[in-house]
């Protein structure tokens, strides 16, 4: 595929059982559906020894995110499993390492969205999404949710919210429902559309 001339959308996630990763992959499909490159990156686990990564290269899956990825993206999607109604510690640990990017303002005016997976329907997905948006607002990012013009938001009996896409992963199923899949792709498409508009507005492309 040939991509448009804006920098890629960065999709950063943490996932142990693969449910959050499934959302990340669907968001990437939505981004690429309009000709914008999506790059998938994961954050490493943190070990019992706080501050120590377990390994430097993932055994499987997407490469670990770098600060360079953050500096050179045109938009960001951030995903974490719900843990006690909040993001998982490895995602928070990653965000806590972005002080330099905050000082440099490297994420200012870039669009961002958040996504999560939980094992129960009312287990804190929206609280997790809102808490993940807070550090992105500190970075000056433009938060992009999902409007109700997405008909799947009206009909879903699984995941999906105006605050961002979600998956209800009962029994750790990684298979997204039809509505979750539609919403995740729509979220990716919206993020990329906004990235294109905001990037163009700065006079950096096209
Ligand atoms: C420490 C811990 C806390 C969790 N807290 C919640 C919770 O508050 N609500 C919920 O519904 N699920 C909770 N879960 C379940 C995960 O959110 C769920 O299994 C999720 O889909 C895992 O995502 P993954 O497949 O990407 O790893 C928790 C899991 C762990 C390990």
PDB file of C-alpha atoms and ligand atoms in Angstrom:
ATOM      1  CA  UNK A   1       0.000   0.000   0.000  1.00  0.00           C
ATOM      2  CA  UNK A   2       1.200   3.525  -0.668  1.00  0.00           C
ATOM      3  CA  UNK A   3       0.685   5.880   2.240  1.00  0.00           C
ATOM      4  CA  UNK A   4      -0.113   9.583   2.304  1.00  0.00           C
ATOM      5  CA  UNK A   5       2.694  11.917   3.233  1.00  0.00           C
ATOM      6  CA  UNK A   6       1.943  12.438   6.890  1.00  0.00           C
ATOM      7  CA  UNK A   7       3.958  10.644   9.582  1.00  0.00           C
ATOM      8  CA  UNK A   8       2.491   7.368  10.846  1.00  0.00           C
ATOM      9  CA  UNK A   9      -0.158   6.942  13.502  1.00  0.00           C
ATOM     10  CA  UNK A  10       1.463   5.286  16.522  1.00  0.00           C
ATOM     11  CA  UNK A  11      -0.608   2.609  18.275  1.00  0.00           C
ATOM     12  CA  UNK A  12       0.892   1.789  21.667  1.00  0.00           C
ATOM     13  CA  UNK A  13      -0.587  -0.979  23.772  1.00  0.00           C
ATOM     14  CA  UNK A  14       0.003  -3.315  26.672  1.00  0.00           C
ATOM     15  CA  UNK A  15      -1.603  -6.743  26.480  1.00  0.00           C
ATOM     16  CA  UNK A  16      -1.025  -9.970  28.375  1.00  0.00           C
ATOM     17  CA  UNK A  17      -3.802 -12.161  26.956  1.00  0.00           C
ATOM     18  CA  UNK A  18      -4.215 -10.519  23.542  1.00  0.00           C
ATOM     19  CA  UNK A  19      -7.556  -8.735  23.916  1.00  0.00           C
ATOM     20  CA  UNK A  20      -6.132  -5.217  23.958  1.00  0.00           C
ATOM     21  CA  UNK A  21      -3.838  -6.238  21.104  1.00  0.00           C
ATOM     22  CA  UNK A  22      -6.904  -7.305  19.074  1.00  0.00           C
ATOM     23  CA  UNK A  23      -8.331  -3.798  19.479  1.00  0.00           C
ATOM     24  CA  UNK A  24      -4.976  -2.275  18.496  1.00  0.00           C
ATOM     25  CA  UNK A  25      -4.921  -4.337  15.309  1.00  0.00           C
ATOM     26  CA  UNK A  26      -8.487  -3.313  14.402  1.00  0.00           C
ATOM     27  CA  UNK A  27      -7.676   0.359  15.001  1.00  0.00           C
ATOM     28  CA  UNK A  28      -4.647  -0.077  12.701  1.00  0.00           C
ATOM     29  CA  UNK A  29      -6.947  -1.440   9.990  1.00  0.00           C
ATOM     30  CA  UNK A  30      -9.087   1.695  10.311  1.00  0.00           C
ATOM     31  CA  UNK A  31      -6.039   3.972  10.080  1.00  0.00           C
ATOM     32  CA  UNK A  32      -4.710   2.205   7.002  1.00  0.00           C
ATOM     33  CA  UNK A  33      -8.154   2.142   5.342  1.00  0.00           C
ATOM     34  CA  UNK A  34      -7.651   5.800   4.447  1.00  0.00           C
ATOM     35  CA  UNK A  35      -4.036   5.418   3.350  1.00  0.00           C
ATOM     36  CA  UNK A  36      -2.235   6.489   6.514  1.00  0.00           C
ATOM     37  CA  UNK A  37       0.499   4.234   7.904  1.00  0.00           C
ATOM     38  CA  UNK A  38      -0.141   2.667  11.314  1.00  0.00           C
ATOM     39  CA  UNK A  39       2.703   1.343  13.444  1.00  0.00           C
ATOM     40  CA  UNK A  40       2.027  -1.013  16.339  1.00  0.00           C
ATOM     41  CA  UNK A  41       4.237  -0.874  19.407  1.00  0.00           C
ATOM     42  CA  UNK A  42       3.927  -2.483  22.826  1.00  0.00           C
ATOM     43  CA  UNK A  43       5.162  -1.388  26.212  1.00  0.00           C
ATOM     44  CA  UNK A  44       7.272  -3.834  28.211  1.00  0.00           C
ATOM     45  CA  UNK A  45       6.165  -5.459  31.428  1.00  0.00           C
ATOM     46  CA  UNK A  46       7.656  -4.092  34.591  1.00  0.00           C
ATOM     47  CA  UNK A  47       9.224  -6.656  36.849  1.00  0.00           C
ATOM     48  CA  UNK A  48       8.690  -7.208  40.565  1.00  0.00           C
ATOM     49  CA  UNK A  49      11.843  -5.167  40.882  1.00  0.00           C
ATOM     50  CA  UNK A  50      10.208  -1.797  40.209  1.00  0.00           C
ATOM     51  CA  UNK A  51      11.829   0.092  37.385  1.00  0.00           C
ATOM     52  CA  UNK A  52      13.462  -2.941  35.792  1.00  0.00           C
ATOM     53  CA  UNK A  53      12.206  -4.176  32.449  1.00  0.00           C
ATOM     54  CA  UNK A  54      11.962  -7.943  32.224  1.00  0.00           C
ATOM     55  CA  UNK A  55      13.626  -8.034  28.841  1.00  0.00           C
ATOM     56  CA  UNK A  56      14.867  -5.602  26.235  1.00  0.00           C
ATOM     57  CA  UNK A  57      13.283  -7.236  23.182  1.00  0.00           C
ATOM     58  CA  UNK A  58       9.796  -8.781  23.164  1.00  0.00           C
ATOM     59  CA  UNK A  59       9.670 -12.539  22.670  1.00  0.00           C
ATOM     60  CA  UNK A  60       6.706 -12.126  20.315  1.00  0.00           C
ATOM     61  CA  UNK A  61       4.619  -9.449  18.728  1.00  0.00           C
ATOM     62  CA  UNK A  62       5.186  -5.769  18.074  1.00  0.00           C
ATOM     63  CA  UNK A  63       8.492  -4.093  18.985  1.00  0.00           C
ATOM     64  CA  UNK A  64       8.705  -2.052  22.151  1.00  0.00           C
ATOM     65  CA  UNK A  65       7.819   1.603  21.769  1.00  0.00           C
ATOM     66  CA  UNK A  66      10.640   4.134  21.774  1.00  0.00           C
ATOM     67  CA  UNK A  67      10.615   7.844  22.522  1.00  0.00           C
ATOM     68  CA  UNK A  68      11.571   8.354  18.883  1.00  0.00           C
ATOM     69  CA  UNK A  69       8.274   6.722  17.868  1.00  0.00           C
ATOM     70  CA  UNK A  70       6.440   9.312  19.956  1.00  0.00           C
ATOM     71  CA  UNK A  71       8.357  12.223  18.478  1.00  0.00           C
ATOM     72  CA  UNK A  72       7.707  11.160  14.896  1.00  0.00           C
ATOM     73  CA  UNK A  73       4.049  10.153  14.932  1.00  0.00           C
ATOM     74  CA  UNK A  74       1.182  12.280  13.629  1.00  0.00           C
ATOM     75  CA  UNK A  75      -1.298  10.812  16.117  1.00  0.00           C
ATOM     76  CA  UNK A  76      -1.419   8.342  18.977  1.00  0.00           C
ATOM     77  CA  UNK A  77      -3.737   5.529  20.058  1.00  0.00           C
ATOM     78  CA  UNK A  78      -3.033   4.235  23.562  1.00  0.00           C
ATOM     79  CA  UNK A  79      -4.443   0.940  24.834  1.00  0.00           C
ATOM     80  CA  UNK A  80      -4.296  -0.930  28.115  1.00  0.00           C
ATOM     81  CA  UNK A  81      -6.247  -3.666  29.870  1.00  0.00           C
ATOM     82  CA  UNK A  82      -8.520  -2.389  32.621  1.00  0.00           C
ATOM     83  CA  UNK A  83      -6.928  -3.052  35.993  1.00  0.00           C
ATOM     84  CA  UNK A  84      -8.991  -2.062  39.001  1.00  0.00           C
ATOM     85  CA  UNK A  85     -10.695   0.578  36.859  1.00  0.00           C
ATOM     86  CA  UNK A  86      -7.433   2.072  35.672  1.00  0.00           C
ATOM     87  CA  UNK A  87      -4.637   1.473  33.177  1.00  0.00           C
ATOM     88  CA  UNK A  88      -2.116  -1.294  33.851  1.00  0.00           C
ATOM     89  CA  UNK A  89       1.099  -0.308  35.633  1.00  0.00           C
ATOM     90  CA  UNK A  90       3.373  -0.893  32.597  1.00  0.00           C
ATOM     91  CA  UNK A  91       1.419   1.706  30.598  1.00  0.00           C
ATOM     92  CA  UNK A  92       1.592   4.206  33.449  1.00  0.00           C
ATOM     93  CA  UNK A  93       5.296   3.440  33.839  1.00  0.00           C
ATOM     94  CA  UNK A  94       5.812   4.160  30.153  1.00  0.00           C
ATOM     95  CA  UNK A  95       3.910   7.461  30.397  1.00  0.00           C
ATOM     96  CA  UNK A  96       5.947   8.452  33.431  1.00  0.00           C
ATOM     97  CA  UNK A  97       9.036   8.294  31.246  1.00  0.00           C
ATOM     98  CA  UNK A  98       7.735  10.940  28.836  1.00  0.00           C
ATOM     99  CA  UNK A  99       8.763  14.053  30.783  1.00  0.00           C
ATOM    100  CA  UNK A 100      11.239  15.043  28.069  1.00  0.00           C
ATOM    101  CA  UNK A 101       8.514  14.837  25.410  1.00  0.00           C
ATOM    102  CA  UNK A 102       6.273  16.942  27.679  1.00  0.00           C
ATOM    103  CA  UNK A 103       9.030  19.547  28.095  1.00  0.00           C
ATOM    104  CA  UNK A 104       9.701  19.603  24.349  1.00  0.00           C
ATOM    105  CA  UNK A 105       6.012  19.767  23.528  1.00  0.00           C
ATOM    106  CA  UNK A 106       6.496  17.053  20.952  1.00  0.00           C
ATOM    107  CA  UNK A 107       2.916  15.771  21.265  1.00  0.00           C
ATOM    108  CA  UNK A 108       1.153  19.147  21.333  1.00  0.00           C
ATOM    109  CA  UNK A 109      -1.777  19.389  18.869  1.00  0.00           C
ATOM    110  CA  UNK A 110      -1.509  15.772  17.790  1.00  0.00           C
ATOM    111  CA  UNK A 111      -4.775  13.802  17.978  1.00  0.00           C
ATOM    112  CA  UNK A 112      -5.016  10.880  20.401  1.00  0.00           C
ATOM    113  CA  UNK A 113      -7.499   8.189  21.363  1.00  0.00           C
ATOM    114  CA  UNK A 114      -7.556   5.529  24.055  1.00  0.00           C
ATOM    115  CA  UNK A 115      -8.848   1.961  24.195  1.00  0.00           C
ATOM    116  CA  UNK A 116      -9.203  -0.809  26.736  1.00  0.00           C
ATOM    117  CA  UNK A 117     -10.317  -4.371  27.365  1.00  0.00           C
ATOM    118  CA  UNK A 118     -11.811  -5.743  30.565  1.00  0.00           C
ATOM    119  CA  UNK A 119     -13.141  -9.119  31.629  1.00  0.00           C
ATOM    120  CA  UNK A 120     -16.531  -7.831  32.775  1.00  0.00           C
ATOM    121  CA  UNK A 121     -19.112  -5.544  31.222  1.00  0.00           C
ATOM    122  CA  UNK A 122     -19.258  -2.977  34.005  1.00  0.00           C
ATOM    123  CA  UNK A 123     -15.770  -3.495  35.334  1.00  0.00           C
ATOM    124  CA  UNK A 124     -14.495   0.059  34.933  1.00  0.00           C
ATOM    125  CA  UNK A 125     -13.830   0.495  31.217  1.00  0.00           C
ATOM    126  CA  UNK A 126     -14.963   4.120  31.083  1.00  0.00           C
ATOM    127  CA  UNK A 127     -13.013   5.038  34.209  1.00  0.00           C
ATOM    128  CA  UNK A 128      -9.947   3.464  32.608  1.00  0.00           C
ATOM    129  CA  UNK A 129     -10.437   5.377  29.369  1.00  0.00           C
ATOM    130  CA  UNK A 130     -10.895   8.698  31.152  1.00  0.00           C
ATOM    131  CA  UNK A 131      -7.846   8.137  33.341  1.00  0.00           C
ATOM    132  CA  UNK A 132      -5.750   7.322  30.280  1.00  0.00           C
ATOM    133  CA  UNK A 133      -6.822  10.581  28.647  1.00  0.00           C
ATOM    134  CA  UNK A 134      -5.504  12.716  31.528  1.00  0.00           C
ATOM    135  CA  UNK A 135      -1.754  12.370  30.812  1.00  0.00           C
ATOM    136  CA  UNK A 136      -2.444  12.888  27.103  1.00  0.00           C
ATOM    137  CA  UNK A 137      -4.179  16.182  27.919  1.00  0.00           C
ATOM    138  CA  UNK A 138      -1.107  17.193  29.930  1.00  0.00           C
ATOM    139  CA  UNK A 139       0.893  16.532  26.775  1.00  0.00           C
ATOM    140  CA  UNK A 140      -1.363  18.948  24.871  1.00  0.00           C
ATOM    141  CA  UNK A 141      -2.884  16.260  22.696  1.00  0.00           C
ATOM    142  CA  UNK A 142      -6.318  16.640  21.077  1.00  0.00           C
ATOM    143  CA  UNK A 143      -8.468  13.846  22.487  1.00  0.00           C
ATOM    144  CA  UNK A 144     -10.614  12.108  19.925  1.00  0.00           C
ATOM    145  CA  UNK A 145     -13.457   9.849  21.023  1.00  0.00           C
ATOM    146  CA  UNK A 146     -16.244   8.234  19.044  1.00  0.00           C
ATOM    147  CA  UNK A 147     -19.335  10.206  18.029  1.00  0.00           C
ATOM    148  CA  UNK A 148     -22.806   8.638  18.179  1.00  0.00           C
ATOM    149  CA  UNK A 149     -23.052   8.963  14.410  1.00  0.00           C
ATOM    150  CA  UNK A 150     -21.454   5.502  14.653  1.00  0.00           C
ATOM    151  CA  UNK A 151     -24.644   3.448  14.725  1.00  0.00           C
ATOM    152  CA  UNK A 152     -22.842   0.577  16.470  1.00  0.00           C
ATOM    153  CA  UNK A 153     -22.591   2.783  19.563  1.00  0.00           C
ATOM    154  CA  UNK A 154     -26.390   2.661  19.796  1.00  0.00           C
ATOM    155  CA  UNK A 155     -26.685  -1.063  19.262  1.00  0.00           C
ATOM    156  CA  UNK A 156     -23.679  -2.619  20.992  1.00  0.00           C
ATOM    157  CA  UNK A 157     -24.348  -5.078  23.780  1.00  0.00           C
ATOM    158  CA  UNK A 158     -20.609  -5.688  24.159  1.00  0.00           C
ATOM    159  CA  UNK A 159     -17.853  -3.056  24.183  1.00  0.00           C
ATOM    160  CA  UNK A 160     -17.669   0.449  22.752  1.00  0.00           C
ATOM    161  CA  UNK A 161     -18.122   3.895  24.277  1.00  0.00           C
ATOM    162  CA  UNK A 162     -17.941   7.544  23.211  1.00  0.00           C
ATOM    163  CA  UNK A 163     -14.745   7.796  25.301  1.00  0.00           C
ATOM    164  CA  UNK A 164     -12.991   5.232  23.117  1.00  0.00           C
ATOM    165  CA  UNK A 165     -13.279   1.684  21.856  1.00  0.00           C
ATOM    166  CA  UNK A 166     -13.384  -1.250  24.222  1.00  0.00           C
ATOM    167  CA  UNK A 167     -13.677  -5.005  24.265  1.00  0.00           C
ATOM    168  CA  UNK A 168     -15.527  -7.017  26.883  1.00  0.00           C
ATOM    169  CA  UNK A 169     -13.280 -10.032  27.137  1.00  0.00           C
ATOM    170  CA  UNK A 170     -15.233 -12.558  29.163  1.00  0.00           C
ATOM    171  CA  UNK A 171     -13.045 -15.694  29.560  1.00  0.00           C
ATOM    172  CA  UNK A 172     -10.207 -13.753  27.932  1.00  0.00           C
ATOM    173  CA  UNK A 173     -11.627 -14.150  24.452  1.00  0.00           C
ATOM    174  CA  UNK A 174      -9.593 -12.175  21.961  1.00  0.00           C
ATOM    175  CA  UNK A 175     -12.368 -12.225  19.356  1.00  0.00           C
ATOM    176  CA  UNK A 176     -13.999  -8.833  19.018  1.00  0.00           C
ATOM    177  CA  UNK A 177     -17.774  -8.675  18.582  1.00  0.00           C
ATOM    178  CA  UNK A 178     -19.034  -7.252  15.303  1.00  0.00           C
ATOM    179  CA  UNK A 179     -19.865  -3.932  16.958  1.00  0.00           C
ATOM    180  CA  UNK A 180     -16.482  -3.753  18.716  1.00  0.00           C
ATOM    181  CA  UNK A 181     -14.699  -4.423  15.442  1.00  0.00           C
ATOM    182  CA  UNK A 182     -16.709  -1.804  13.548  1.00  0.00           C
ATOM    183  CA  UNK A 183     -16.109   0.769  16.278  1.00  0.00           C
ATOM    184  CA  UNK A 184     -12.381   0.043  16.522  1.00  0.00           C
ATOM    185  CA  UNK A 185     -11.935   0.463  12.776  1.00  0.00           C
ATOM    186  CA  UNK A 186     -14.008   3.641  12.881  1.00  0.00           C
ATOM    187  CA  UNK A 187     -11.853   4.960  15.724  1.00  0.00           C
ATOM    188  CA  UNK A 188      -8.705   4.346  13.684  1.00  0.00           C
ATOM    189  CA  UNK A 189     -10.178   6.014  10.635  1.00  0.00           C
ATOM    190  CA  UNK A 190     -11.260   9.048  12.661  1.00  0.00           C
ATOM    191  CA  UNK A 191      -7.873   9.376  14.326  1.00  0.00           C
ATOM    192  CA  UNK A 192      -6.079   9.260  10.979  1.00  0.00           C
ATOM    193  CA  UNK A 193      -8.529  11.709   9.394  1.00  0.00           C
ATOM    194  CA  UNK A 194      -7.945  14.185  12.213  1.00  0.00           C
ATOM    195  CA  UNK A 195      -4.186  13.652  12.061  1.00  0.00           C
ATOM    196  CA  UNK A 196      -4.248  14.491   8.400  1.00  0.00           C
ATOM    197  CA  UNK A 197      -6.277  17.653   9.018  1.00  0.00           C
ATOM    198  CA  UNK A 198      -4.181  18.847  11.927  1.00  0.00           C
ATOM    199  CA  UNK A 199      -0.923  18.107  10.179  1.00  0.00           C
ATOM    200  CA  UNK A 200      -2.046  19.955   7.070  1.00  0.00           C
ATOM    201  CA  UNK A 201      -3.201  22.905   9.195  1.00  0.00           C
ATOM    202  CA  UNK A 202       0.357  23.317  10.442  1.00  0.00           C
ATOM    203  CA  UNK A 203       1.472  23.623   6.857  1.00  0.00           C
ATOM    204  CA  UNK A 204       3.772  20.634   7.093  1.00  0.00           C
ATOM    205  CA  UNK A 205       2.247  18.466   4.377  1.00  0.00           C
ATOM    206  CA  UNK A 206       0.449  18.386   1.035  1.00  0.00           C
TER     207      UNK A 206
HETATM  208  C1  LIG B   1      -4.628  -7.057  38.321  1.00  0.00           C
HETATM  209  C2  LIG B   1      -5.815  -7.129  37.415  1.00  0.00           C
HETATM  210  C3  LIG B   1      -6.860  -6.249  37.603  1.00  0.00           C
HETATM  211  C4  LIG B   1      -7.986  -6.318  36.784  1.00  0.00           C
HETATM  212  N1  LIG B   1      -9.007  -5.430  36.997  1.00  0.00           N
HETATM  213  C5  LIG B   1     -10.134  -5.537  36.257  1.00  0.00           C
HETATM  214  C6  LIG B   1     -11.228  -4.655  36.494  1.00  0.00           C
HETATM  215  O1  LIG B   1     -11.164  -3.718  37.292  1.00  0.00           O
HETATM  216  N2  LIG B   1     -12.357  -4.837  35.761  1.00  0.00           N
HETATM  217  C7  LIG B   1     -12.483  -5.863  34.833  1.00  0.00           C
HETATM  218  O2  LIG B   1     -13.544  -6.016  34.254  1.00  0.00           O
HETATM  219  N3  LIG B   1     -11.420  -6.656  34.541  1.00  0.00           N
HETATM  220  C8  LIG B   1     -10.264  -6.522  35.233  1.00  0.00           C
HETATM  221  N4  LIG B   1      -9.188  -7.344  34.968  1.00  0.00           N
HETATM  222  C9  LIG B   1      -9.251  -8.250  33.797  1.00  0.00           C
HETATM  223  C10 LIG B   1      -8.585  -7.645  32.561  1.00  0.00           C
HETATM  224  O3  LIG B   1      -8.956  -6.315  32.359  1.00  0.00           O
HETATM  225  C11 LIG B   1      -8.990  -8.428  31.291  1.00  0.00           C
HETATM  226  O4  LIG B   1      -8.620  -9.784  31.449  1.00  0.00           O
HETATM  227  C12 LIG B   1      -8.404  -7.836  30.027  1.00  0.00           C
HETATM  228  O5  LIG B   1      -9.233  -8.206  28.947  1.00  0.00           O
HETATM  229  C13 LIG B   1      -6.975  -8.311  29.740  1.00  0.00           C
HETATM  230  O6  LIG B   1      -6.505  -7.697  28.562  1.00  0.00           O
HETATM  231  P1  LIG B   1      -5.378  -8.367  27.671  1.00  0.00           P
HETATM  232  O7  LIG B   1      -5.989  -9.599  27.047  1.00  0.00           O
HETATM  233  O8  LIG B   1      -5.044  -7.354  26.638  1.00  0.00           O
HETATM  234  O9  LIG B   1      -4.221  -8.688  28.563  1.00  0.00           O
HETATM  235  C14 LIG B   1      -8.052  -7.271  35.749  1.00  0.00           C
HETATM  236  C15 LIG B   1      -6.964  -8.140  35.540  1.00  0.00           C
HETATM  237  C16 LIG B   1      -5.862  -8.073  36.374  1.00  0.00           C
HETATM  238  C17 LIG B   1      -4.716  -9.031  36.137  1.00  0.00           C
END
